[in-house]
CSV table of C-alpha atoms (C1' of nucleotides) in Angstrom, one decimal:
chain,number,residue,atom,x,y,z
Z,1,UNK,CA,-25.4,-10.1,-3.6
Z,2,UNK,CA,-22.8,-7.2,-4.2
Z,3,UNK,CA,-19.3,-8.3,-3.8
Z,4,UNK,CA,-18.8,-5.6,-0.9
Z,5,UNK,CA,-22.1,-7.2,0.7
Z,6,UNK,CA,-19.9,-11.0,0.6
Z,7,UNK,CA,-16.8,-9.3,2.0
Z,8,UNK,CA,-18.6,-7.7,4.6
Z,9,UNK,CA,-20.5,-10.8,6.2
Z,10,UNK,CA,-17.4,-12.8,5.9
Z,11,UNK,CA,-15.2,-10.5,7.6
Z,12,UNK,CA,-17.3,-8.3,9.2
Z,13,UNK,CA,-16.6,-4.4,9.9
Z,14,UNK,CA,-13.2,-3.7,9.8
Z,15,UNK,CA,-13.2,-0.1,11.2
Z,16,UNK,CA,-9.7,1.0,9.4
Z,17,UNK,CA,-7.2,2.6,9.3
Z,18,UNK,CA,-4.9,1.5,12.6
Z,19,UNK,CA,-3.8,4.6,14.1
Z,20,UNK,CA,-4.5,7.0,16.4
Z,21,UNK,CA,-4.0,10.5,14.6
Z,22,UNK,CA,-3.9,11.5,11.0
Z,23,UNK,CA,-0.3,11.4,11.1
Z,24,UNK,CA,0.1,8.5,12.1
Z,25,UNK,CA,-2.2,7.1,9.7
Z,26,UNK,CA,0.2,8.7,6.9
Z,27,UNK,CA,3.2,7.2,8.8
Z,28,UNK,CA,1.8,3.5,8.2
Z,29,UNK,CA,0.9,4.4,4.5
Z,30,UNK,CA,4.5,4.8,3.2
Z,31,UNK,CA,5.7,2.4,5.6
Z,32,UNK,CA,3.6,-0.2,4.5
Z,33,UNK,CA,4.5,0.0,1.4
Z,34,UNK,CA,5.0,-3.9,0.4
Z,35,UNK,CA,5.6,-4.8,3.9
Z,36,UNK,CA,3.3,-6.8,5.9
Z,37,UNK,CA,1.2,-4.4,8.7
Z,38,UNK,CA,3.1,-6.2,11.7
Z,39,UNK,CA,6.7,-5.3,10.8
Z,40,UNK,CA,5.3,-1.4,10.3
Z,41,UNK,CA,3.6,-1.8,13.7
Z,42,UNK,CA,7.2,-2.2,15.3
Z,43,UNK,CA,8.6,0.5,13.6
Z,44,UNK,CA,5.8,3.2,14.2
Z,45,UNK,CA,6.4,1.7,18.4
Z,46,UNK,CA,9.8,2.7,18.2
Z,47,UNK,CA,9.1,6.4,16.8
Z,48,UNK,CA,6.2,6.1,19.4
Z,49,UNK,CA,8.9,5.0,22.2
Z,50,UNK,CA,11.5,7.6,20.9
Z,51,UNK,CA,8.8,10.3,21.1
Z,52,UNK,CA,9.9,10.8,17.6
Z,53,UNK,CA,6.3,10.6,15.7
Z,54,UNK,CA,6.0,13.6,14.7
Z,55,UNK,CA,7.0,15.9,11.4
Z,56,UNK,CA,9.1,17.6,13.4
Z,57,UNK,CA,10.9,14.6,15.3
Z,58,UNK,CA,11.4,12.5,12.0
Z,59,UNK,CA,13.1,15.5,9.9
Z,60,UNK,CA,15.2,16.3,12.7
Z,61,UNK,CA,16.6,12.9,13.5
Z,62,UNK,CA,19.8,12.0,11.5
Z,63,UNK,CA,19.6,9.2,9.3
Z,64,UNK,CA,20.9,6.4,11.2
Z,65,UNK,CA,19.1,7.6,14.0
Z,66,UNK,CA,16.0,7.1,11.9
Z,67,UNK,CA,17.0,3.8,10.2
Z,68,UNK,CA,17.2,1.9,13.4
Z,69,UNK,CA,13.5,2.9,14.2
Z,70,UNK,CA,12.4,1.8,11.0
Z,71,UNK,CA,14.6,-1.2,10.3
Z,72,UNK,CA,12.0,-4.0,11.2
Z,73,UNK,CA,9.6,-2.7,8.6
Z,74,UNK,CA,12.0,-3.6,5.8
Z,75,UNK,CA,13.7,-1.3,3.2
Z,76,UNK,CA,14.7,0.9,6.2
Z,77,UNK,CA,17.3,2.6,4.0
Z,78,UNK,CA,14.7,4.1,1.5
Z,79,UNK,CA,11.8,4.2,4.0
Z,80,UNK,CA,13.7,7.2,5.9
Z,81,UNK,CA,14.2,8.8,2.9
Z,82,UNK,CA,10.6,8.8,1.9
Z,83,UNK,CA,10.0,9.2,5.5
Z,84,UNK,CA,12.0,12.1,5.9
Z,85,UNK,CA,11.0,13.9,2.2
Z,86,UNK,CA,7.3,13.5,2.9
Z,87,UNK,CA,7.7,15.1,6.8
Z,88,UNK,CA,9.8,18.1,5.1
Z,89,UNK,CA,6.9,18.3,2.9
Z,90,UNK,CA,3.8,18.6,5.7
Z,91,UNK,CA,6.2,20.6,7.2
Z,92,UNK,CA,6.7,23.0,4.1
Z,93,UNK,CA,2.8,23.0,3.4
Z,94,UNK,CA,2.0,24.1,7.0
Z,95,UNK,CA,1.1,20.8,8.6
Z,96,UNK,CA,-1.9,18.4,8.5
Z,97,UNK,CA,-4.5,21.0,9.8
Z,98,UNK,CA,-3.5,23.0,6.5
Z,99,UNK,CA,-3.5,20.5,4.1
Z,100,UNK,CA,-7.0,19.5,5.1
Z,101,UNK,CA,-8.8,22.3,2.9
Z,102,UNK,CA,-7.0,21.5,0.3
Z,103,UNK,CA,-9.5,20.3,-3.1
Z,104,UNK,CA,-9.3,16.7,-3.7
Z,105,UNK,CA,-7.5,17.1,-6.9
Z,106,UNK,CA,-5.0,19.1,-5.9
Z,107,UNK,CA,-3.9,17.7,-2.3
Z,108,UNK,CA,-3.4,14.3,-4.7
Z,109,UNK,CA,-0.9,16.2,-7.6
Z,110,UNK,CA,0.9,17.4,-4.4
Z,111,UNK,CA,1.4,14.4,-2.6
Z,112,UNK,CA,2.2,12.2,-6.2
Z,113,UNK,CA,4.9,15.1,-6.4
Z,114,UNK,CA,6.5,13.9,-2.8
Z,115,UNK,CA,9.5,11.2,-3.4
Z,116,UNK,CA,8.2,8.1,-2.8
Z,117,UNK,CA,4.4,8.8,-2.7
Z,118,UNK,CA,2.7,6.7,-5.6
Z,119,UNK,CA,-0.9,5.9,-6.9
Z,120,UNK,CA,-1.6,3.5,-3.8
Z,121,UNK,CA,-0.2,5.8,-0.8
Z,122,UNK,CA,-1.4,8.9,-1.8
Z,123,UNK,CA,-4.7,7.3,-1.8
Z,124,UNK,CA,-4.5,5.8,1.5
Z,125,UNK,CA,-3.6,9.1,2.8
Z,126,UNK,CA,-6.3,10.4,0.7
Z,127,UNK,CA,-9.3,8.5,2.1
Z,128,UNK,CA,-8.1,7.4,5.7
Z,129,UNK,CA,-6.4,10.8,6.9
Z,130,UNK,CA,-8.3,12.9,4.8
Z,131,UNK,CA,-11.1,11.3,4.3
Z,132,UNK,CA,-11.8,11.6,0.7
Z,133,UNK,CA,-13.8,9.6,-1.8
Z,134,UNK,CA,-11.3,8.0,-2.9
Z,135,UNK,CA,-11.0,4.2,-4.3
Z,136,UNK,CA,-7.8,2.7,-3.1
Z,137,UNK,CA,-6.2,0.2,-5.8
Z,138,UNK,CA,-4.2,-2.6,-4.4
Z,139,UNK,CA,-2.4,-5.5,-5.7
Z,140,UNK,CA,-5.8,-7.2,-3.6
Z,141,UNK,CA,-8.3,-5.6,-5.3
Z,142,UNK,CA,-6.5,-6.7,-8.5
Z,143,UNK,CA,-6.1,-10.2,-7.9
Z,144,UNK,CA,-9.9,-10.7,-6.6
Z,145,UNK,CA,-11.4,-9.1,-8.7
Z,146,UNK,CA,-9.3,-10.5,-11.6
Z,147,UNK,CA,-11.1,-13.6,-10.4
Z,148,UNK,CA,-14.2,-12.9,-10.1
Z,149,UNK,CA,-13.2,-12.4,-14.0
Z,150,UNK,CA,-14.7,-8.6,-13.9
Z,151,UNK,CA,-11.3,-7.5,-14.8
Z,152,UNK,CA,-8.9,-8.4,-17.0
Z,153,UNK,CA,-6.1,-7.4,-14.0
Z,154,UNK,CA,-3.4,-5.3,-16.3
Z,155,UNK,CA,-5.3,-2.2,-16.4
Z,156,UNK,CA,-3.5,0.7,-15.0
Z,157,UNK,CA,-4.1,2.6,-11.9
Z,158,UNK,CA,-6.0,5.4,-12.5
Z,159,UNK,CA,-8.4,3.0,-15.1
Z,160,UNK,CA,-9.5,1.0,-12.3
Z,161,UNK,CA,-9.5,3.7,-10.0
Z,162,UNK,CA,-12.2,5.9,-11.9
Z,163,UNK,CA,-14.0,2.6,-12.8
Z,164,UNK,CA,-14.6,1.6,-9.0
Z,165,UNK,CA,-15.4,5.1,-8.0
Z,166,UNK,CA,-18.1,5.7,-11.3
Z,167,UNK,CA,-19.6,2.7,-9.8
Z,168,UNK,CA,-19.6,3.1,-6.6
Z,169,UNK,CA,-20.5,6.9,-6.4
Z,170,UNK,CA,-18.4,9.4,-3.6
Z,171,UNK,CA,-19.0,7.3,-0.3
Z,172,UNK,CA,-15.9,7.8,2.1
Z,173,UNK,CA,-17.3,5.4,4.7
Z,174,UNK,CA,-17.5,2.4,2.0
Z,175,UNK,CA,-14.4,3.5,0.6
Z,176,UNK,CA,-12.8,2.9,3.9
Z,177,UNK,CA,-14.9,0.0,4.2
Z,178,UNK,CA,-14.4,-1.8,0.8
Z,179,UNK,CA,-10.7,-1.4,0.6
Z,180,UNK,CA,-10.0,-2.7,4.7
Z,181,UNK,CA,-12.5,-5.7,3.7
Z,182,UNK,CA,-9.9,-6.8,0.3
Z,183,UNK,CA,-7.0,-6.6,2.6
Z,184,UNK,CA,-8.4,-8.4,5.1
Z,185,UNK,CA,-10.0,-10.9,2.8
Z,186,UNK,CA,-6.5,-11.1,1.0
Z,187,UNK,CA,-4.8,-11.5,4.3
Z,188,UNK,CA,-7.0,-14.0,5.4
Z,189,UNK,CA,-7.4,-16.7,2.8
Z,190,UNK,CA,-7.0,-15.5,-1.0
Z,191,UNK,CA,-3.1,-15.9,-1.6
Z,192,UNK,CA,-1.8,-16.3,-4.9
Z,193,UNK,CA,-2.4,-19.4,-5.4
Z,194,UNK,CA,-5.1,-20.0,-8.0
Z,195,UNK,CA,-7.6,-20.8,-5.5
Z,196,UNK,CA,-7.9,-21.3,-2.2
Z,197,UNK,CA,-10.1,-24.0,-0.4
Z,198,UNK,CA,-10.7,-22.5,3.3
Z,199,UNK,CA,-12.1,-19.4,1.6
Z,200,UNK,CA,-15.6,-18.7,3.3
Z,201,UNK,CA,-16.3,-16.5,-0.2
Z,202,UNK,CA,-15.7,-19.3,-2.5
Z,203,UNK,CA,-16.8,-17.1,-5.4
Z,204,UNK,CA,-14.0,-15.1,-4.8
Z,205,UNK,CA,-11.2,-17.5,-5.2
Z,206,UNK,CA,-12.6,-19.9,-7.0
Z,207,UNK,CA,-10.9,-18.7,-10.4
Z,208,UNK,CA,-13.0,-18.3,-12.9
Z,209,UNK,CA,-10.5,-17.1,-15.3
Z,210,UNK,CA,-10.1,-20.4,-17.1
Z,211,UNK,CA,-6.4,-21.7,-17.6
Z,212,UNK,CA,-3.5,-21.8,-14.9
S,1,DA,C1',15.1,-23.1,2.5
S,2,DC,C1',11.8,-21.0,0.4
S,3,DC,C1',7.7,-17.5,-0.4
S,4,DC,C1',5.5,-13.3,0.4
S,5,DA,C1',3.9,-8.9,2.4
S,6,DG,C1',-1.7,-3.2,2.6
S,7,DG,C1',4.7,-0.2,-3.6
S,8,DG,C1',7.8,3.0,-5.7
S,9,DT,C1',11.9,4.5,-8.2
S,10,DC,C1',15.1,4.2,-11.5
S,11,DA,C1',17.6,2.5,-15.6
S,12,DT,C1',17.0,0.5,-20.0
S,13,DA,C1',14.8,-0.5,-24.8
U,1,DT,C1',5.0,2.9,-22.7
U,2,DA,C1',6.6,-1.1,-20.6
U,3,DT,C1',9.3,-4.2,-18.5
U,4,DG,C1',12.9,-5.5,-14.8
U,5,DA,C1',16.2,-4.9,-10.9
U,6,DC,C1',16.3,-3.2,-6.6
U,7,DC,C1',15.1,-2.4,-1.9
U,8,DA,C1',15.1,-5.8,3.4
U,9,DT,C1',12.7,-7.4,7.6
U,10,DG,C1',9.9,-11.0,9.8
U,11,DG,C1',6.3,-14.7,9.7
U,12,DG,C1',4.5,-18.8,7.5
DNA sequence: ACCCAGGGTCATA
DNA sequence: TATGACCATGGG
C-alpha cells in the first residue's frame, strides 16, 4: 500500500487549505511560517475583525498598527514586513485575478523574488491559491520520509521537489491532499522523537534508519 | 522550565 | 555552498 493510501485511511480527507478566499489562503502561508496554524488563526481574526484583510488594507496600515494584529502569530516584527512587501507586490502585479494566468514557472520566479517568500511558501501559494501541480516540501515530509528510509533527509528543496512530482505525475487534488495528510500526520503523532508509539501508521515512525 | 511549531534572511567562512 | 544566529508567540 502507497504511503499516500496509509496517510489517507489514518487521517482521512483533509480538505485543505483553511481559508475562505485565495487571499487569505496566501495570508496563512507566510504567516505560518514556523508558527503553529492556531497562533496564525488569531492573527488572520484580527485583520478579519479590523476589516484589514485585504492587499489594500495591510499596505495601508502603519506598522504598529499592523504588528499588533499579527503579534500572536509570533515574529510579528518581520511578519508585517513580509506581510506588507508581498501585498505591495499583488498590488503591483494587478491583484490575484491577474496573477492567475500567469505560467507555472514564472508566477514561482516572481513570488521567490518577494522578501520573505521561500521554496515552502511560494509553493503553498502555488498549489492551494493557485492551484498548481505543485509538491509542497516541508520539514514533515522530510522527517517521514527520512524514516521510512526513502530518503536520506539533507537533500535540498528543489531535489525532492522534482523527485515527488516525477513520481507522482501533475495531480493538484493529491498534491493538496498528500501535503495536508504529512502535516496532519506530523501534527498528530510523528514528533521528533525517533519514534513514536500511539502512531496508527507504525511504518511511518517506526525508524528504520538504524542508529539514534 | 523547557520544547516546538505547516521558514526565511542575513552574516560569516 | 554551507552552516549558524536570529526572529517571538502560545500550547504541550
Amino acid at each position: 500500500m502507497s504511503v499516500y493510501r496509509r496517510l489517507h485511511a489514518a487521517h482521512g480527507p483533509q480538505f485543505w487549505w483553511p481559508g475562505d478566499t485565495r487571499f487569505e489562503i496566501m495570508v496563512g502561508a507566510v504567516l505560518t511560517q514556523n508558527t503553529a496554524w492556531s497562533n496564525v488563526e488569531k492573527a488572520i481574526a484580527n485583520l478579519r475583525a479590523a476589516k484589514a484583510l485585504t492587499p489594500h488594507a495591510i499596505v495601508a496600515a502603519p506598522h504598529r498598527q499592523l504588528v499588533s494584529w499579527l503579534k500572536p502569530s509570533g515574529y510579528f516584527n518581520i511578519k508585517a514586513k513580509r506581510l506588507r512587501a508581498f501585498c505591495a507586490w499583488l498590488l503591483q502585479q494587478g491583484g490575484v485575478r491577474r496573477l492567475a494566468h500567469w505560467p507555472t514557472d514564472r508566477l514561482r520566479e516572481a513570488l521567490l523574488a518577494v522578501h520573505g517568500v521561500g521554496p515552502e511558501t511560494a509553493d503553498d501559494i502555488l498549489l492551494y491559491a493557485f492551484e498548481r501541480p505543485v509538491f509542497v516540501i516541508d520539514a514533515y515530509t522530510r522527517r517521514i520520509f527520512m524514516r521510512l528510509g526513502l530518503i536520506e533527509g539533507r537533500e535540498k528543496y528543489e531535489v525532492l521537489r522534482k523527485l515527488f512530482e516525477d513520481r507522482l505525475g501533475d495531480d493538484v487534488t493529491l498534491f493538496n491532499e498528500y501535503h495536508a495528510l504529512i502535516v496532519a500526520h506530523g501534527k498528530d503523532v510523528c514528533r521528533p522523537r525517533p519514534h513514536c508509539t500511539r502512531c496508527r501508521l507504525r511504518p511511518l515512525c517506526a525508524s528504520p534508519v538504524a542508529n539514534n
